XYZ file of C-alpha atoms in Angstrom:
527
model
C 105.305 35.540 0.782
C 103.553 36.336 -2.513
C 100.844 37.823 -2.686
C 101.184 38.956 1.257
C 99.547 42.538 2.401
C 102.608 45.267 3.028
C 102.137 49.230 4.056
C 104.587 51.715 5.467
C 104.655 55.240 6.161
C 100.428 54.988 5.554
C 101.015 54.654 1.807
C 98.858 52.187 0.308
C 100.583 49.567 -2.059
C 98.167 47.409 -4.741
C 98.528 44.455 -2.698
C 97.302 46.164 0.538
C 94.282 48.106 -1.951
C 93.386 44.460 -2.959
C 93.361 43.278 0.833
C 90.764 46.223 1.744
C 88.449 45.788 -1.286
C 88.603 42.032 -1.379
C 88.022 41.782 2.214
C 90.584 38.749 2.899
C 92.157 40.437 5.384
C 91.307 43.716 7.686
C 93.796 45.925 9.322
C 94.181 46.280 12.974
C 95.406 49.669 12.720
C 95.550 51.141 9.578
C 91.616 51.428 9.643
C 90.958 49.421 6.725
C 87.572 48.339 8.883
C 87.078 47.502 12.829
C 88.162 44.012 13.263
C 86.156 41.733 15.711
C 88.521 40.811 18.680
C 91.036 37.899 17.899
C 91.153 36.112 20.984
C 89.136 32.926 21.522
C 90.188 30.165 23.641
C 89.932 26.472 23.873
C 91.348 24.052 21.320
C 90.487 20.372 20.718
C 92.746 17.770 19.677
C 93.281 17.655 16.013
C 91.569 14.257 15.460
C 87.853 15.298 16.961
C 88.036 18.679 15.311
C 88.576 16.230 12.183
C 86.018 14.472 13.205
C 83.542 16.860 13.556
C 84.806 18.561 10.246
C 84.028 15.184 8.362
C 80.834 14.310 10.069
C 79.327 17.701 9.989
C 78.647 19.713 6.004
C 80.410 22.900 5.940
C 77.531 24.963 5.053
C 75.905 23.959 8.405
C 78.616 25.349 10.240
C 77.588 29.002 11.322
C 78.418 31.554 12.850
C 76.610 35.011 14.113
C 77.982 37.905 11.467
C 80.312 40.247 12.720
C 80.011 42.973 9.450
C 78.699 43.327 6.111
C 79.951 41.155 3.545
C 82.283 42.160 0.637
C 80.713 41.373 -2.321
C 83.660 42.061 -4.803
C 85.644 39.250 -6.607
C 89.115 39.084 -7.331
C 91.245 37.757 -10.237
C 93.867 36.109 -7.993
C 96.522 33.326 -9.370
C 96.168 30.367 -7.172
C 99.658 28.612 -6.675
C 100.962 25.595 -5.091
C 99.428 22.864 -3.482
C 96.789 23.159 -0.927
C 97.811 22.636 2.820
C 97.841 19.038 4.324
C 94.573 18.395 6.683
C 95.514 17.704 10.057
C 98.508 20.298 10.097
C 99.089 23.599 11.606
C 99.614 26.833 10.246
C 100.228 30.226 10.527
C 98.881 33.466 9.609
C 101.144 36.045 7.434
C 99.672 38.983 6.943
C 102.351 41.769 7.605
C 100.467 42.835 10.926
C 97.149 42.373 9.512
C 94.285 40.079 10.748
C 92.745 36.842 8.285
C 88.983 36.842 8.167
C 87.446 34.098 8.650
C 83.874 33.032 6.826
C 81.200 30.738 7.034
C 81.342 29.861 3.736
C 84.356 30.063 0.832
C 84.037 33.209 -0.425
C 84.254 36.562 -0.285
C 80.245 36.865 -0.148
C 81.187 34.635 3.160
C 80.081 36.549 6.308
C 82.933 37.126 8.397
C 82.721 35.287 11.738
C 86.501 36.401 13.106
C 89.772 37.622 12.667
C 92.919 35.731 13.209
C 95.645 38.337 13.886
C 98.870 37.612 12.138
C 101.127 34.952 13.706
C 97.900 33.056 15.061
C 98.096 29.751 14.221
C 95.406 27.439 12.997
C 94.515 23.900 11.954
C 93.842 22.664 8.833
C 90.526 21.050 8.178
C 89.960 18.871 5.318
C 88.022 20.710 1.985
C 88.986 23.320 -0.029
C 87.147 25.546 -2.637
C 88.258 27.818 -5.185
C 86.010 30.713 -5.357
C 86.661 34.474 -6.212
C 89.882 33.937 -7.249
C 91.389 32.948 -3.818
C 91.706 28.948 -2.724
C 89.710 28.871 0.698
C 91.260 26.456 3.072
C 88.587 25.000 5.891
C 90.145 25.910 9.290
C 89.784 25.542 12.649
C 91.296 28.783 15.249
C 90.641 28.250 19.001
C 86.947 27.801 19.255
C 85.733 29.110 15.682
C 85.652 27.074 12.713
C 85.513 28.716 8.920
C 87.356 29.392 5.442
C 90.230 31.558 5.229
C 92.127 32.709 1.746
C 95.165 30.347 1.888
C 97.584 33.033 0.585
C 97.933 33.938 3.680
C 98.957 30.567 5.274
C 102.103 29.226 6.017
C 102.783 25.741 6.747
C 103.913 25.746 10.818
C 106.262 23.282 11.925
C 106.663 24.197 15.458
C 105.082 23.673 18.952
C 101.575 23.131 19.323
C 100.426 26.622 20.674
C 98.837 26.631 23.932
C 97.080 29.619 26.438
C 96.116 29.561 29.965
C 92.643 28.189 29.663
C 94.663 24.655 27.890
C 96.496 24.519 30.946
C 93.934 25.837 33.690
C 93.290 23.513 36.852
C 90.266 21.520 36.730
C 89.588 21.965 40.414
C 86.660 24.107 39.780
C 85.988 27.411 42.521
C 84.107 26.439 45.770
C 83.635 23.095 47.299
C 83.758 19.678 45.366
C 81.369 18.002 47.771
C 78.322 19.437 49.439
C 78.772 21.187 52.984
C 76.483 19.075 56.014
C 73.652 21.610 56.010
C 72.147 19.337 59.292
C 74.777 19.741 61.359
C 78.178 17.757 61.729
C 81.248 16.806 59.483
C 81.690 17.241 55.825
C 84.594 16.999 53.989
C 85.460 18.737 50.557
C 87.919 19.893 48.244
C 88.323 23.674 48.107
C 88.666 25.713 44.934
C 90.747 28.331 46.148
C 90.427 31.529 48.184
C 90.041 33.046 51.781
C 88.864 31.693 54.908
C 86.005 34.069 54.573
C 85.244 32.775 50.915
C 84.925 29.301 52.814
C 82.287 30.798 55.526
C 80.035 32.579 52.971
C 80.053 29.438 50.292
C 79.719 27.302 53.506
C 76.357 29.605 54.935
C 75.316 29.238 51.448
C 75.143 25.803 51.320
C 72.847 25.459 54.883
C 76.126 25.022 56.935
C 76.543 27.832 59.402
C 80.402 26.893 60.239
C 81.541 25.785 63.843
C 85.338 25.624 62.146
C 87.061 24.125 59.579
C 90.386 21.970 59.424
C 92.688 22.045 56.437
C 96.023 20.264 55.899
C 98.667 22.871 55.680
C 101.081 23.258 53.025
C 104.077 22.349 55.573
C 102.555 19.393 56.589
C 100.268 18.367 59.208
C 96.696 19.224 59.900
C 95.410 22.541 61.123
C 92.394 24.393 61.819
C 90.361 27.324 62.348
C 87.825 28.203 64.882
C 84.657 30.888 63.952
C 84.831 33.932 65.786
C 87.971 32.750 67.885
C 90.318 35.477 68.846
C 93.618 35.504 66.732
C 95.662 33.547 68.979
C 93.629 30.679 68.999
C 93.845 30.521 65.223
C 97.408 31.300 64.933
C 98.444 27.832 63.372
C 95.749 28.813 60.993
C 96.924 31.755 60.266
C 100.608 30.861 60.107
C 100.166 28.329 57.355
C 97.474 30.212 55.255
C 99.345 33.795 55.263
C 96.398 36.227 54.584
C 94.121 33.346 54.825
C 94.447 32.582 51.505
C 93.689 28.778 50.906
C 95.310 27.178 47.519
C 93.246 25.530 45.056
C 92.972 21.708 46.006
C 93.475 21.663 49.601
C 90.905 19.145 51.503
C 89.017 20.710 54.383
C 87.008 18.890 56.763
C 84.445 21.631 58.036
C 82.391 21.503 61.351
C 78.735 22.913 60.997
C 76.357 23.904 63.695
C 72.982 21.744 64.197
C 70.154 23.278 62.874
C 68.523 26.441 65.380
C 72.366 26.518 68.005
C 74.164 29.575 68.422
C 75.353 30.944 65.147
C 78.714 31.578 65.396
C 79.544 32.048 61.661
C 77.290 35.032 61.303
C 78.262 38.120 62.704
C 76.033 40.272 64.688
C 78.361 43.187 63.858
C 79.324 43.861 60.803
C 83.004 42.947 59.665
C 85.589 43.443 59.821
C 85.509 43.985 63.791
C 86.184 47.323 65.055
C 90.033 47.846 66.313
C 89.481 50.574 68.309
C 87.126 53.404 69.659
C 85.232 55.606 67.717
C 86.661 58.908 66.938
C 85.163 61.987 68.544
C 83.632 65.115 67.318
C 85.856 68.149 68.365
C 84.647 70.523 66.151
C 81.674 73.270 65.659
C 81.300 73.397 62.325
C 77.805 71.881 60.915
C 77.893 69.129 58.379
C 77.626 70.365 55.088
C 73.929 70.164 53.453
C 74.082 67.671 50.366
C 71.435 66.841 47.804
C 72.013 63.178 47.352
C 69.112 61.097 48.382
C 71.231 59.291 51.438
C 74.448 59.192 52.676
C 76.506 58.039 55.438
C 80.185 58.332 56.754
C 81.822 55.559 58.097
C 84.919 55.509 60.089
C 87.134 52.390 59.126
C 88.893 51.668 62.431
C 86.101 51.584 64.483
C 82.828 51.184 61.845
C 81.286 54.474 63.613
C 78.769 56.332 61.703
C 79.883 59.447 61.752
C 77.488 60.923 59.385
C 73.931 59.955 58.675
C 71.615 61.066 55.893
C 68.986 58.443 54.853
C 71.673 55.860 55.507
C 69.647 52.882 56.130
C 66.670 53.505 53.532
C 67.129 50.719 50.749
C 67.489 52.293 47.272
C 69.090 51.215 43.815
C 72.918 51.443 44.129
C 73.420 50.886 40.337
C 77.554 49.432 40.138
C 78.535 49.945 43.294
C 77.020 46.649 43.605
C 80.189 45.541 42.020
C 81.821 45.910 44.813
C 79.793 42.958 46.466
C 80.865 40.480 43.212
C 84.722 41.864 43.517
C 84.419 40.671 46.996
C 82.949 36.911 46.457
C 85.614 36.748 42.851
C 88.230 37.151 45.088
C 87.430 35.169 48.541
C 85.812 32.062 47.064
C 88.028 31.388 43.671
C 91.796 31.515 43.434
C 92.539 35.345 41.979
C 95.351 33.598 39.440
C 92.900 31.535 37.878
C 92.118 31.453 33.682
C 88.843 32.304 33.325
C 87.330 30.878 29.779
C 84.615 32.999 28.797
C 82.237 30.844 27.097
C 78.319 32.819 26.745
C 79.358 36.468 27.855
C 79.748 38.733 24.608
C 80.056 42.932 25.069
C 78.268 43.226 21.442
C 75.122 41.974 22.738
C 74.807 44.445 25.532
C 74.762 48.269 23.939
C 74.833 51.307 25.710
C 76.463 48.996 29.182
C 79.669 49.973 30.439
C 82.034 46.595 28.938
C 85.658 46.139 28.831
C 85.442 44.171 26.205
C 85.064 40.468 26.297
C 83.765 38.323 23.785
C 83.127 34.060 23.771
C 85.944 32.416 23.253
C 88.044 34.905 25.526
C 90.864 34.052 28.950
C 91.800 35.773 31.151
C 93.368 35.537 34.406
C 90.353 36.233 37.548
C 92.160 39.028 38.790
C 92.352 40.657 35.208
C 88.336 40.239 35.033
C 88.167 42.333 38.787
C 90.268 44.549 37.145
C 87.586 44.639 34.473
C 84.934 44.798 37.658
C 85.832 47.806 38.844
C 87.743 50.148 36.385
C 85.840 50.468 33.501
C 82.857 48.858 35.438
C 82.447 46.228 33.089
C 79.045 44.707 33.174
C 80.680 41.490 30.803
C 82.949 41.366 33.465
C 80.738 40.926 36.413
C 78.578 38.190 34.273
C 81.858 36.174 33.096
C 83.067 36.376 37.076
C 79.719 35.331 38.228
C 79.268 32.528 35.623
C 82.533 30.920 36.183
C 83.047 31.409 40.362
C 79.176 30.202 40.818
C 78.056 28.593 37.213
C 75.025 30.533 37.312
C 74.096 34.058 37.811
C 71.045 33.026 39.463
C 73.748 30.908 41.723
C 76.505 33.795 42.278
C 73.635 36.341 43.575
C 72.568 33.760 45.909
C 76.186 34.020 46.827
C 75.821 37.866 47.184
C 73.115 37.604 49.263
C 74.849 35.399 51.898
C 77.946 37.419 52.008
C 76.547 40.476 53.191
C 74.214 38.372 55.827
C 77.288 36.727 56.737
C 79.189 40.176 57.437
C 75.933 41.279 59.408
C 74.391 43.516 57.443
C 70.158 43.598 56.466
C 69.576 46.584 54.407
C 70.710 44.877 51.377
C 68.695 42.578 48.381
C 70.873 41.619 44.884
C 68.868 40.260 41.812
C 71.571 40.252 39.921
C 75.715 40.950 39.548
C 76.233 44.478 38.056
C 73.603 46.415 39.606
C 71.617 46.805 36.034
C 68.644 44.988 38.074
C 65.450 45.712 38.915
C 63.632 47.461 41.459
C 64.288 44.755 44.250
C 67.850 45.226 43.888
C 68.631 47.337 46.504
C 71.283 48.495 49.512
C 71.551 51.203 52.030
C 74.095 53.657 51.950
C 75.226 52.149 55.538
C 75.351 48.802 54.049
C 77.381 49.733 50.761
C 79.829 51.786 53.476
C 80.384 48.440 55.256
C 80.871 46.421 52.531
C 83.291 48.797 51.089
C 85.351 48.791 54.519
C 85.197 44.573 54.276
C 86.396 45.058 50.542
C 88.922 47.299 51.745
C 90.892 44.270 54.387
C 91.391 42.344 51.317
C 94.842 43.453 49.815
C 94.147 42.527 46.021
C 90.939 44.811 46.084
C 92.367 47.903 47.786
C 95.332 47.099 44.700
C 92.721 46.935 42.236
C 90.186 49.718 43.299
C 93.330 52.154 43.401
C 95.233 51.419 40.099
C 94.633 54.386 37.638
C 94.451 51.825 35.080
C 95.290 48.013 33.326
C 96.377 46.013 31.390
C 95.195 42.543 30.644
C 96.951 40.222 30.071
C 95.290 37.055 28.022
C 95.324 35.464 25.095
C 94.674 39.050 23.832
C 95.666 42.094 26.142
C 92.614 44.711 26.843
C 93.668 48.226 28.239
C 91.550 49.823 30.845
C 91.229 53.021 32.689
C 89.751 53.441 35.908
C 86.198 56.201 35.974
C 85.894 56.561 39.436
C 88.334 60.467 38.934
C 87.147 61.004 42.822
C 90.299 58.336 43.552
C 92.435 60.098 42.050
C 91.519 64.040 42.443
C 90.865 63.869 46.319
C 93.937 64.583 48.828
C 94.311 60.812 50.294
C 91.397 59.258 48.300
C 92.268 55.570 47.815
C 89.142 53.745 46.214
C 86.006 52.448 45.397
C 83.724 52.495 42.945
C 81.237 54.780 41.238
C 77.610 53.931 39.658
C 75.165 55.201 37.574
C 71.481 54.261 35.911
C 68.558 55.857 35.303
C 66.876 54.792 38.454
C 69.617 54.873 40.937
C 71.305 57.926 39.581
C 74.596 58.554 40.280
C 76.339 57.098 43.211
C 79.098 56.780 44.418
C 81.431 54.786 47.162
C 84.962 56.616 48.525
C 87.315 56.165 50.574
C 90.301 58.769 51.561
C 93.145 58.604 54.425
C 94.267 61.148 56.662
C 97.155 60.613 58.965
C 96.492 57.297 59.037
C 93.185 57.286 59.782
C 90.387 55.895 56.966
C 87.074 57.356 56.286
C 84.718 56.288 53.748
C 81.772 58.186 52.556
C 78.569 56.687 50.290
C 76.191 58.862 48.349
C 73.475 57.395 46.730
C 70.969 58.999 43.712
C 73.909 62.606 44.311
C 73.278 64.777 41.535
C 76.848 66.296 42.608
C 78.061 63.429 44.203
C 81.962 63.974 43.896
C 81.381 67.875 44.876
C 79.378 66.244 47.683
C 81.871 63.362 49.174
C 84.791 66.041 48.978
C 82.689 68.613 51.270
C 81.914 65.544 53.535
C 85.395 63.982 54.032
C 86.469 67.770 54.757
C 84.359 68.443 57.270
C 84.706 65.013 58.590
C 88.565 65.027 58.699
C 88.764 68.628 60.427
C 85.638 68.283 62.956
C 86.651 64.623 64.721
C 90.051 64.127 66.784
C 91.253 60.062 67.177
C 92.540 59.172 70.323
């Protein structure tokens, strides 16, 4: 189109000069300038965002700045007639993204970036200023002045992303568990049978059993701490116990001070079979982490035991904890619409990367969890499975009760928190081999990276090198702060048989874990 930005080959043409000292546009590759993150998500009908536009003076609109602003002015032609209000259009800009401003202008602080082929709607008001016509625009959830040069009219489709189409069944229950005792019925958000137990226990209700119409037909239940057979219709129509999004559920709670059947006075998962022995003669190594403990996954033996039950700071293995509660108690497939979490605002924090206005899928956000450790990512998971953070930890708290475990306090969910935020090295073993029965984790904690898939895609690679360095090492999670110091959760397999090891506040914690698990794996036989 005229006036449109063009490069090749890295050679500079006068229109794409003009773009990078006029600041209309910036380039998302050529390194004209960093570009703030297209993606934002939501979009309201085209009459209220009229509406609002109408109602509501420009220059009140605002938005936090995102760079400097570009103070130079053009000497631009302005052709044609300005777009209709109330249509759509879409960005050309030959691979480059349209700023956006709060005001016409190129003195205008930028506020976003549409990246070419986003499209917009038009806003009533226009302004010629600088030698550009600025067209008022509206672009997912941000509303500002673009150049119109490098608008098209768009005819087609109204775009849409998975947040427009998300379910409105919200995660948990929709209706409040009987915390006295008796029947209550619900709607469940999605998730696991154990993601029904822990948001049930937080609630008051220490579950008896639950009943759930199954997606065949017919009504079928599920008794606490039942062997298998008695909850094989259970079972059979919830493969995995995995529980759609939706499905009613009648659940059964225990009077106040009975028998609690939905806690476990050992800790989960329970132990399938005897506890290996120690054949050998060799000494455990001597380590200088500040406690550790190896666990044996088959039958949760200790088979090591430094410190292992003294409560310290486990910095992000925490994370493990929120993975856990993301993906028992919401539905994994999920769009997530990040609404108050923003990476910019939290410097020197591990981040993948999110920023208002961003969705993605709940699995992509664990992803997020655990790779690159994403702090963003634990706050957007928390806010959206539990509305809250002060809600979600309250969540934490009552999943590791409800797995038996006591060593363990969370004030918050990334493990940035403060000195009450504490777990043992026994209790982040146990929680790791609970993590570890749940298929999407043990997917997620091993993947060497991943991609994201959104309304934008964000690449991530995974830190924790111990995975993928060790002979057999499958997962979990590393950690670091100032406090804690660096820790670290494992897990390897040898001829079939899983160990995991924890080291907390371990100067050398991957030279550590690798003498462990080696003098673990040769000095105890299985039988």
């Amino acid at each position: 189109m005229p006036g449109s930005i063009r490069e090749s080959h890295g050679v500079r043409t006068p229109a794409r000069a003009e773009c990078a000292t006029r600041g209309v546009c910036c380039s998302s590759a050529g390194g004209v300038e960093p570009c703030m993150p297209g993606g934002r998500t939501f979009r309201a009908s085209v009459f209220a965002i009229l509406l609002v536009a109408m109602l509501l003076p420009p220059g009140l609109i605002g938005h936090p700045a995102f760079a400097a602003p570009d103070t130079e002015t053009g000497q631009q032609r302005i052709d044609g007639e300005p777009l209709v209000p109330g249509t759509l259009a879409i960005v050309r800009g030959d691979g480059d993204c349209l700023r956006v401003r709060d005001t016409p202008g190129l003195a205008g602080t930028r506020i976003d970036c549409i990246p070419d082929g986003g499209i917009l709607t038009v806003l009533p008001n226009t302004a010629e200023v600088d030698g550009y016509r600025w067209q008022f625009t509206s672009y997912r959830q941000t509303t500002g002045w673009v150049a119109d040069e490098f608008l098209e009219p768009y005819n087609g489709p109204p775009p849409t992303d998975g947040c427009s189409a998300a379910s409105t069944i919200q995660p948990g229950f929709t209706g409040a568990a009987p915390a006295g005792g008796g029947f209550g019925l619900v709607v469940w958000g999605g998730g696991t049978t154990g993601g029904i137990q822990t948001l049930a226990l937080s609630q008051g209700c220490q579950l008896r059993a639950v009943w759930g119409n199954s997606p065949s037909g017919g009504l079928v239940g599920y008794t606490f701490g039942a062997p298998d057979f008695v909850n094989r219709n259970w079972l059979e129509a919830f493969p995995g116990g995995s529980i759609s999004a939706g499905t009613p559920l009648m659940l059964v709670c225990q009077p106040p001070g009975s028998t609690i059947a939905s806690i476990s006075s050992v800790p989960l998962p329970v132990p399938t079979r005897s506890a290996p022995r120690f054949s050998g003669s060799t000494p455990a190594p001597e380590i200088d982490a500040r406690a550790a403990v190896i666990i044996d996954e088959a039958s949760g033996a200790v088979l090591f035991d430094h410190n292992a039950y003294e409560a310290v700071p486990p910095a992000s293995l925490t994370k493990i904890v929120t993975a856990v509660i993301a993906l028992e108690a919401a539905d994994p497939e999920s769009w997530v619409h990040v609404a108050d979490v923003d990476y910019r605002q939290m410097p020197g924090s591990s981040v993948v990367g999110l920023v208002p206005g961003d969705c993605f899928r709940l699995r992509d956000l664990v992803y997020g969890l655990m790779l690159p450790s994403g702090n963003d990512a634990a706050l957007a998971i928390a806010r959206y499975q539990a509305g809250s953070d002060a809600s979600f930890v309250h969540l934490m708290n009552t999943l590791v009760t409800r797995i038996g475990l006591s060593s363990s306090h969370f004030t918050d969910p990334h493990g940035l928190g403060s000195s009450e935020h504490v777990m043992s090295a026994y209790d982040v073993a146990m929680v790791s081999r609970y993590a570890m029965t749940l298929p999407m984790f043990r997917q997620v904690v091993a993947a060497r990276s991943w991609t994201a898939s959104g309304d934008r895609d964000l690449s991530m690679l995974n830190v924790n090198s111990f995975a993928s360095q060790y002979a057999g090492g499958d997962g979990v999670k590393t950690g670091f702060t100032e406090e804690a110091g660096r820790t670290l959760s494992a897990s390897a397999t040898r001829d079939g048989h899983r160990l995991y090891v924890v080291l907390l506040n371990a100067p050398d914690r991957y030279g550590d874990a690798r003498a462990l698990l080696d003098w673990a794996f040769a000095n105890h036989a299985w039988e």
